[in-house]
JSON list of C-alpha atoms in Angstrom, two decimals:
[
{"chain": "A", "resi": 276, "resn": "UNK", "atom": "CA", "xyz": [91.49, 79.81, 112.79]},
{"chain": "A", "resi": 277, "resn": "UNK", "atom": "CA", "xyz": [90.13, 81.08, 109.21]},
{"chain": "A", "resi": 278, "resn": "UNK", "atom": "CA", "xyz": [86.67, 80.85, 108.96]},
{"chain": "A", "resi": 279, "resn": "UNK", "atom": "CA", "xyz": [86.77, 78.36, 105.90]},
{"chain": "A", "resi": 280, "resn": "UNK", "atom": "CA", "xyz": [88.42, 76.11, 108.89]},
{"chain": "A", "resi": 281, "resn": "UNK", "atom": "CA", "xyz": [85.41, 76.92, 111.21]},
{"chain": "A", "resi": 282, "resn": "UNK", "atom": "CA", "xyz": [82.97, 76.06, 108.22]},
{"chain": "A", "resi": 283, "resn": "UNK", "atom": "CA", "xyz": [84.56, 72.84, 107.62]},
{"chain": "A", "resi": 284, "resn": "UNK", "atom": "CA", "xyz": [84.68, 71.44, 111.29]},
{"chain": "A", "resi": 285, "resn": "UNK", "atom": "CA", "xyz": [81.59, 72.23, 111.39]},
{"chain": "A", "resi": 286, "resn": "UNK", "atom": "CA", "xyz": [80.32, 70.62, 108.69]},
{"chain": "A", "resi": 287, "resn": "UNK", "atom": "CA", "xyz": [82.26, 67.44, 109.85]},
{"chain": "A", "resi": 288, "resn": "UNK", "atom": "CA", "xyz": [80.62, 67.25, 112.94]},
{"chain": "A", "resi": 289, "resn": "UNK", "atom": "CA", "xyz": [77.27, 67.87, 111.09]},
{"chain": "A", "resi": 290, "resn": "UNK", "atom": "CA", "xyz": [77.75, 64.75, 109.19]},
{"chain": "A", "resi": 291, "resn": "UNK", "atom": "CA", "xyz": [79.09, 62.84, 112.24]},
{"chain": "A", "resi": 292, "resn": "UNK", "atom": "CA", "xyz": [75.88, 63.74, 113.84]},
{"chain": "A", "resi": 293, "resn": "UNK", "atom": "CA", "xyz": [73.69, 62.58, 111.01]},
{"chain": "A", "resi": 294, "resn": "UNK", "atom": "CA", "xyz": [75.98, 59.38, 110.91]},
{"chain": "A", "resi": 295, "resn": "UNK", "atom": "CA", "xyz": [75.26, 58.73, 114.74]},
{"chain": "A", "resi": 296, "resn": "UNK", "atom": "CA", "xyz": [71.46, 59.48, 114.32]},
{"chain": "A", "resi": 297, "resn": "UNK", "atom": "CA", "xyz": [71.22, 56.73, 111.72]},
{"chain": "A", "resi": 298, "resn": "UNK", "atom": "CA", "xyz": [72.76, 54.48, 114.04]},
{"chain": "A", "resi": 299, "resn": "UNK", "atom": "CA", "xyz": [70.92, 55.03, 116.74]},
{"chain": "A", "resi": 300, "resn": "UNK", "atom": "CA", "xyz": [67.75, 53.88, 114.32]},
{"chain": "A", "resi": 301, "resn": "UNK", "atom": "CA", "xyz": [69.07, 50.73, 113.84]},
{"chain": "A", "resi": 302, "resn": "UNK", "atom": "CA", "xyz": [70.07, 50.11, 117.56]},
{"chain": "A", "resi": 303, "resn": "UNK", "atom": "CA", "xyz": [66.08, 51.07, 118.52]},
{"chain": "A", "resi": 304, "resn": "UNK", "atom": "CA", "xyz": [64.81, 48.12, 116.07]},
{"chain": "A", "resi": 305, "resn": "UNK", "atom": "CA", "xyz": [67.05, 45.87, 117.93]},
{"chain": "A", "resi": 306, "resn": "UNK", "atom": "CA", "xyz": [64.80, 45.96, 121.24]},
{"chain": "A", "resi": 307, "resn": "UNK", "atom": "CA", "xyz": [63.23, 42.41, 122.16]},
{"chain": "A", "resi": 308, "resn": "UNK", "atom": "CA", "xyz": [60.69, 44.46, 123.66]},
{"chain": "A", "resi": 309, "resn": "UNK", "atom": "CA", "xyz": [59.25, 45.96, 120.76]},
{"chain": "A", "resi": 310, "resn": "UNK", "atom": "CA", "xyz": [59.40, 43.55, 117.57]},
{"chain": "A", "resi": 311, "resn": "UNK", "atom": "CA", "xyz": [56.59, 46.14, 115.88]},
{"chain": "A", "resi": 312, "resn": "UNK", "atom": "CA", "xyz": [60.30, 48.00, 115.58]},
{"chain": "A", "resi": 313, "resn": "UNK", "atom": "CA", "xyz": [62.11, 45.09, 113.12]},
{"chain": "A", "resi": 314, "resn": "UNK", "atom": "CA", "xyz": [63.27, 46.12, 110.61]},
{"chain": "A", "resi": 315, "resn": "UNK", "atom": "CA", "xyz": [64.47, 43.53, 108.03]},
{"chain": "A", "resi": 316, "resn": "UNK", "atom": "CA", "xyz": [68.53, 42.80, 107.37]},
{"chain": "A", "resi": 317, "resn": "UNK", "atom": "CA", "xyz": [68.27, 44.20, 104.01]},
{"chain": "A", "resi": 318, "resn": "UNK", "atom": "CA", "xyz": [67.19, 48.29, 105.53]},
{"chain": "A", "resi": 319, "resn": "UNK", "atom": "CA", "xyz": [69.44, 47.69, 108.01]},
{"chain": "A", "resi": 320, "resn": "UNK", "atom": "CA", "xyz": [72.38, 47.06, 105.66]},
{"chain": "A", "resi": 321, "resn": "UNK", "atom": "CA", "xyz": [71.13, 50.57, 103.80]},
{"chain": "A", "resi": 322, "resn": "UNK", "atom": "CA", "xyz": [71.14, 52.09, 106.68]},
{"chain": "A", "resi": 323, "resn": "UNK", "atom": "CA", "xyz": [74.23, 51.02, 107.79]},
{"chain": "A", "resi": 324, "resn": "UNK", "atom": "CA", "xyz": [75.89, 52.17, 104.51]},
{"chain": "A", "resi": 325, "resn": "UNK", "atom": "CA", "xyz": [73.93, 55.56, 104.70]},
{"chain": "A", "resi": 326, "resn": "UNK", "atom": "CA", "xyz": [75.94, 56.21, 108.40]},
{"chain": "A", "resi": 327, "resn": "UNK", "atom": "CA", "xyz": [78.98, 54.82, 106.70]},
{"chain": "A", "resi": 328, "resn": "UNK", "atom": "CA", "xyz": [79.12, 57.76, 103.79]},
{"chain": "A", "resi": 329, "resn": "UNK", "atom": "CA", "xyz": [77.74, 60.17, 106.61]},
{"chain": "A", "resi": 330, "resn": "UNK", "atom": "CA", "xyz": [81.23, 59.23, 108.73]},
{"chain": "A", "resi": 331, "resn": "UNK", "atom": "CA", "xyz": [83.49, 58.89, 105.03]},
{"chain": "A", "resi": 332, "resn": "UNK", "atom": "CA", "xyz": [82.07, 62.33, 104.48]},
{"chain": "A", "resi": 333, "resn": "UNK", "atom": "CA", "xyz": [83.23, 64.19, 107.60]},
{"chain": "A", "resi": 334, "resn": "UNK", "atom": "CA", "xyz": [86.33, 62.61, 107.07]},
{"chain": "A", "resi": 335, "resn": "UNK", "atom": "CA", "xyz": [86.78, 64.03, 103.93]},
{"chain": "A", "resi": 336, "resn": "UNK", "atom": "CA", "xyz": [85.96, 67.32, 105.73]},
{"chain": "A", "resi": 337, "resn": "UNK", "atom": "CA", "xyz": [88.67, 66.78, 108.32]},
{"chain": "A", "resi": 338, "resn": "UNK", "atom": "CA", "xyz": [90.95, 66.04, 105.35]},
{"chain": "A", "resi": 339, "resn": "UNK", "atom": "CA", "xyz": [90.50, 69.14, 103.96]},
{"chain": "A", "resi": 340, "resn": "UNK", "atom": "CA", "xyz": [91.08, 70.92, 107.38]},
{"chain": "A", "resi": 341, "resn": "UNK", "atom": "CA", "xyz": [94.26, 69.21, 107.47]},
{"chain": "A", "resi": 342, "resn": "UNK", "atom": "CA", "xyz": [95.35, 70.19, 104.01]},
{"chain": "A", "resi": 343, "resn": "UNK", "atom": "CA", "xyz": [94.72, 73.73, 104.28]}
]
């Protein structure tokens, strides 16, 4: 595998990662337990759009695996 490959899976699991860490955020807001947590629909949505671009971007790495 060349190592522009290499460098390009692993940036597409980097911004997988970062995708699943902003998730994981917004899933600890959402416990009853702690309402201090909340955050209000309107971050959520941002944040939900930041993971978004974090998963459209390592897709666009895998693309570029696949084209090369």
């Amino acid at each position: 595998m060349s190592r522009l490959i290499k460098k390009a899976a692993y940036q597409a699991v980097l911004q997988q990662e970062e995708g699943l860490k902003i998730l994981d955020e917004i899933f600890k807001t959402l416990d009853p337990a702690r309402p201090q947590d909340r955050i209000s629909i309107e971050q959520a949505r941002d944040l939900i759009s930041k993971a978004g671009e974090q998963f459209k971007d390592s897709m666009d790495w895998m693309a570029g695996i696949f084209e090369e």
